[in-house]
Amino acid sequence: MKGQKEFHSVVHALHIIFIICSSFIVARSSDDIQSLFSLRDTLTKSRASIPSWFDTKIPPCNWSGITCLGDNVQCIDLSTTPLNLQIPKCIGELRALEVLNLSDCSLTGPIPATLGNLHNLHYLDLSMNYLSGLLPSSLFSLTTLKEIVLDSNRFTGSLSSSIRALEDLTKLSLSENSFSGSLPHELGNLRNLDYLDLSVNSFSGILPPSLGNLAKLQYLDLSKNAISGSVFPVIKNLTRLISLDFSYNSMEDWESHEPEDHWISNCKLGGKVPDEIFNLKNLTGIDISENYFEGGLPEGIGELVNLVYFLATRAGLSGRIPAQLGKCRNLRSLDLSFNSFSGPLPDSLMGLESINTFIIEVNHVSGPIPPWISNWKRVTFITLAKNQFTGSLLPFSLPMLTSFSAESNSLTGEIPSNFCSDSTSLTLISFAENRLTGGIKDSFRSCSKLTDLILLGNHLNGEVPDYFGDLPLVTLELTQNNFSGEIPAGLLNSQTLLELSLADNLFVGCIPDSIGKMRLERLMLDGNFFEGEIPSSIGKLENLTTLSISRNRLMGRIPPELFNCTKLVTLDLSSNSLNGPIPRTISQLKLLDNLVLSRNQLSGPIPGEICSGFQKLNPPDSEFIQHHGVLDLSSNAFVGQIPPELASCTGLVELRLQGNGLNGSIPRVLASLSKLAYVDMSENFLTGRVGPELRNLQGLLLAHNRLSGPIPDKLSETMPSLVKLNLSRNSLTGPFPTSALDIKSLTHLDISWNSLGGSILLSGGRAPLLVLNVSNNFFSGELTQTLSNFTSLAVLDIHNNSITGAIPQSMSSLASLTYFDASANHLRGAIPCGVCDIDGLSYIDFSANDFNGYDCTVVPGPCEAMRLSFSPLHTYPPTRARASTWGIALGVMLGVLGSVLLLLKWRSRRRQATTASATLALAKANRSTVEPASTDELLGKKSKERLSINIATFEHPLLRVTLADILAATENFSKAHVIGDGGFGTVYKASLPESQTVAVKRLNGGYFQGDREFLAEMETIGKVKHPNLVPLLGYCVFSDERFLVYEYMENGSLETWLRNRDDAREALNWATCLKICLGSACGLAFLHHGFVPHIIHRDMKSSNILLDRAFEARVSDFGLARIISACETHVSTDLAGTFGYIPPEYGQTMKATAKGDVYSFGVVVMEVLTGRAPTGQEEGEGGGNLVGWVRWMVGLGREEEVFNAWLGAGVGAREQMRRVLAVARACTCDEPWRRPSMLEVVRMLKEIKLVVQ
């Protein structure tokens, strides 16, 4: 009985417990349902996205995205539902929730701490939202979590060490956020983790060694962070890894660090690629791109037999491609681009029969392209570009190949006939920038699927075949070859071609009318010999965005129909003989952003309708357009006033109106053009005040007008970005513009030839002036000691003023000064010898002053050469400031009369058609030239080439060589390694650790003022690549030492062969000499015209033309030139060039110009033709230099005696020599504006080589 009673007591207790638990469960269930209703209330704004939630007939557990077990909510999945709110806090009340997926819901704000209440949560996905802030600490208390996915948000802060509590976690994905700080070593506690993605954040520091504990890890992505140090020792035991990505790890403040020897390893993943990685046998993918590893790729990579893709672009690797890579027979994608691999492709790679993509562009891989590539029957994409492959092209048998690029190598010979016969799937072929020769008559006939054919920059010749019109070509790029004849009629039948570039060839005839039947979007015909008028049918190309037909022989008027091409963005018709007005139908070009009509004979007023275009405020998103917002109407015969409608060209960046007949004042409304950075209105008849005043203006050139009044004050406030200001040769009055010297960017100030007066106030100036020209004014007072504050000053011209007092002793500290003219003033006292002794001072004039001698007994050379005589009496002519009133009046009258006569003569010359001259070369040299109207024009400014379209050539990063490498390679600068010694420094032949033979130039001191400036110049110049330039491979900075690493040229310099080689007669036959002249011309032309910013060489001479193994010419030392920006004229800080090569104008201005380079090149050509040195001729035979001697000999009718005897006397060769001599003479004209551009020189030499056989 007692037992039965106890039994009933137990049953009763259990019943009570059951009732209590049931009540609790019901309460919990009721709470979940109530929480769902609360959640729905917060989503009323998203009613349209989740209609079932607001349908009263549907129970909550059946709402879309809701899964329940009983009445307990287990899963909420609203992914891709546009909620547009913060995460509702009430979600934290769903205590039974196991899955929460709110990815791509447009959520904002932080993660609420209430989510930490979800202690049954297994899966959390909040990716692809706009969530921000720190991760709440409560998140790390959810110990049941197995997957956390927070990708593509805006989370910040570091990863908490509390993550160690999530021991069941199998997936952690935090990519594409803004997390920072070091990775916590507690990550190593997550031993169940098989997926870890922390990519695209700002994590830094070294990898914690504890990551090696994650033995189950299969996927690891740490790419695009700032992680440093060696990583492979940490992960060597992660043998289950299938995919590994460490690419793009670099410091965020890369630019802010001064370079040091350990800089590389602190910024990128460093060290050698260790063998431990090859223990990870299961890897199917590796990406180690964008790092600074050292040495080569280990041979152990052949052990990774499961590898499907291996990506190592820009990884710092060098040496040879290991033969063991051929064992990875499952490889489908191999990318080793932008490294320093050398040597031939190993034959073992023929075994990669599964390869689909093969990329090795921008390395030093050499040898012929192996024929065994035809074994890769599955390959679709091959890029061998920018290496050192040699030999001939062979046709491949690759039925699936769609893209093949071998551009920028040294391939020679002809392109085989029927190149596509066994590779019929080819859609893209690029052989650009090689040395291919011959025609292409049958080369691509069988390429039935070809859409892109790029052959620019070769030596191909002959006519373009008609069958190109039958191919499905979209892009045809034949620029910079020797193609000739007319545009084939068959090509004009193409209905697929969108881009046609035939620029810089030898095409002749008229532009056919049938071109209007095509569907072209881009048409480039620049630099040929097209004649006649622009066909009106071009106006039928309704999709045309780019039309560039500059540098031809086109004449007549611009057809109004041209402006039916309403999608035009770029229009370049410059350097032709077009005449008449600009049609007002130009108003139809609403998208126009780049209009270049310079160097024609266009006339009439400038139509205000031009500004229907130029409305873009941002640069165009186009790989083809580097210059944007350019309106260039310079060097024409436009008259009338500048139209005020130009103020509506809101996207205008550069305005070039120089060299016309414009009058009236500069419209004040131009001050509204906030994007305007460069204005050149010089050489017109403008009156009124100086303007416009714009905060973003970098260049303002108003020289040679009739402007009056004072120079605006407060220039540092109204134009704080000015780099160059040229107001010379006007009628300006008032004081010196002291405020200009407070412009922190101003390097060039020219206010000469005006009527300015008062003292030259230089105190307090912060401008980094290179040029200051205040000559031919009425300035008075004394020069102050503060002049020495302008430490960068290279050119100082104060002549013909009324300046008094002594030359300040402090001027001796102007170490960069190269030109100083203080003549025709009232300076007195002793000339400080310290000024005369400035190293590099090449021109100095103290004449017509009141000096009484020098302050030293031994006068330094530059001053001694003036041979001044000193007297206590004022024996020099009075300056302009002391002229009588009648003298001034007479001068003004004569000036006006002279201006009228000059204008009449100028217009007369414009109307004169260019006639045939003695030779083809001289005809080209004088083509489209006019009488100079200003000093700037005499210096070559009027003929400056302006490219409206340019594709810059970008190379892989420069090598940063250590001093230890250089010392080892040169045996501590042993004289046995010296191969050259010039003005810039000593050159050593050296072998770097990778056995690459290079030339190391050790610069003389004093060329660069700081590390930043040096590195900036080197990184810019490292981007320049052309077959006729010696490429800069790398550099080294150590203390005050500067080293440049160049590619080694086996045959040394041209000067050595011309002067000091006994075997020169056999090696330098006429064909080779002509090849050298043409090659060096191509290299120099690329510097002037083919790269932005344009580069002026400054020291072109035969010792700076190097010859490779095949006697191809390579221009060197261009890397030591100053870079020319869009708003600067180059001003040297020492006398530009070498005696014998220096053009005559350099002695007056010290300005290095492109036309100065042309003169120097002409001297080099004369050296080749005559075998004589540039100096050392008899004084009575032309003045003691080579240019004068050649002129003297030709003047005597002894032209045939000029040529070097060993060049040969064949009829064809001798005719070529005569024509090349004519080119050289055109290049060495005394007046820069008469010299041809280097592009014209290249075209002339190509024609001579082609026409005269």
mmCIF file of N, CA and C in Angstrom, residues 10 45 179 348 525 561 749 792:
data_model
loop_
_atom_site.group_PDB
_atom_site.id
_atom_site.type_symbol
_atom_site.label_atom_id
_atom_site.label_comp_id
_atom_site.label_asym_id
_atom_site.label_seq_id
_atom_site.Cartn_x
_atom_site.Cartn_y
_atom_site.Cartn_z
ATOM 1 N N VAL A 10 4.848 9.895 -7.378
ATOM 2 C CA VAL A 10 5.817 10.130 -8.462
ATOM 3 C C VAL A 10 5.090 10.515 -9.746
ATOM 4 N N LYS A 45 7.450 48.787 -44.817
ATOM 5 C CA LYS A 45 7.928 49.508 -45.998
ATOM 6 C C LYS A 45 8.274 48.559 -47.140
ATOM 7 N N PHE A 179 37.948 45.644 -42.484
ATOM 8 C CA PHE A 179 38.618 45.174 -41.273
ATOM 9 C C PHE A 179 40.100 45.520 -41.343
ATOM 10 N N SER A 348 59.579 20.653 -71.865
ATOM 11 C CA SER A 348 58.662 19.799 -71.101
ATOM 12 C C SER A 348 57.247 20.350 -71.091
ATOM 13 N N LEU A 525 43.801 57.814 -89.931
ATOM 14 C CA LEU A 525 44.582 57.801 -91.169
ATOM 15 C C LEU A 525 45.747 58.783 -91.089
ATOM 16 N N GLU A 561 29.010 68.224 -94.132
ATOM 17 C CA GLU A 561 28.427 66.905 -93.888
ATOM 18 C C GLU A 561 29.189 66.123 -92.826
ATOM 19 N N LEU A 749 58.217 82.217 -65.269
ATOM 20 C CA LEU A 749 57.622 83.549 -65.293
ATOM 21 C C LEU A 749 58.358 84.400 -66.317
ATOM 22 N N SER A 792 66.195 76.954 -57.223
ATOM 23 C CA SER A 792 66.044 76.129 -58.426
ATOM 24 C C SER A 792 66.248 76.930 -59.699
#
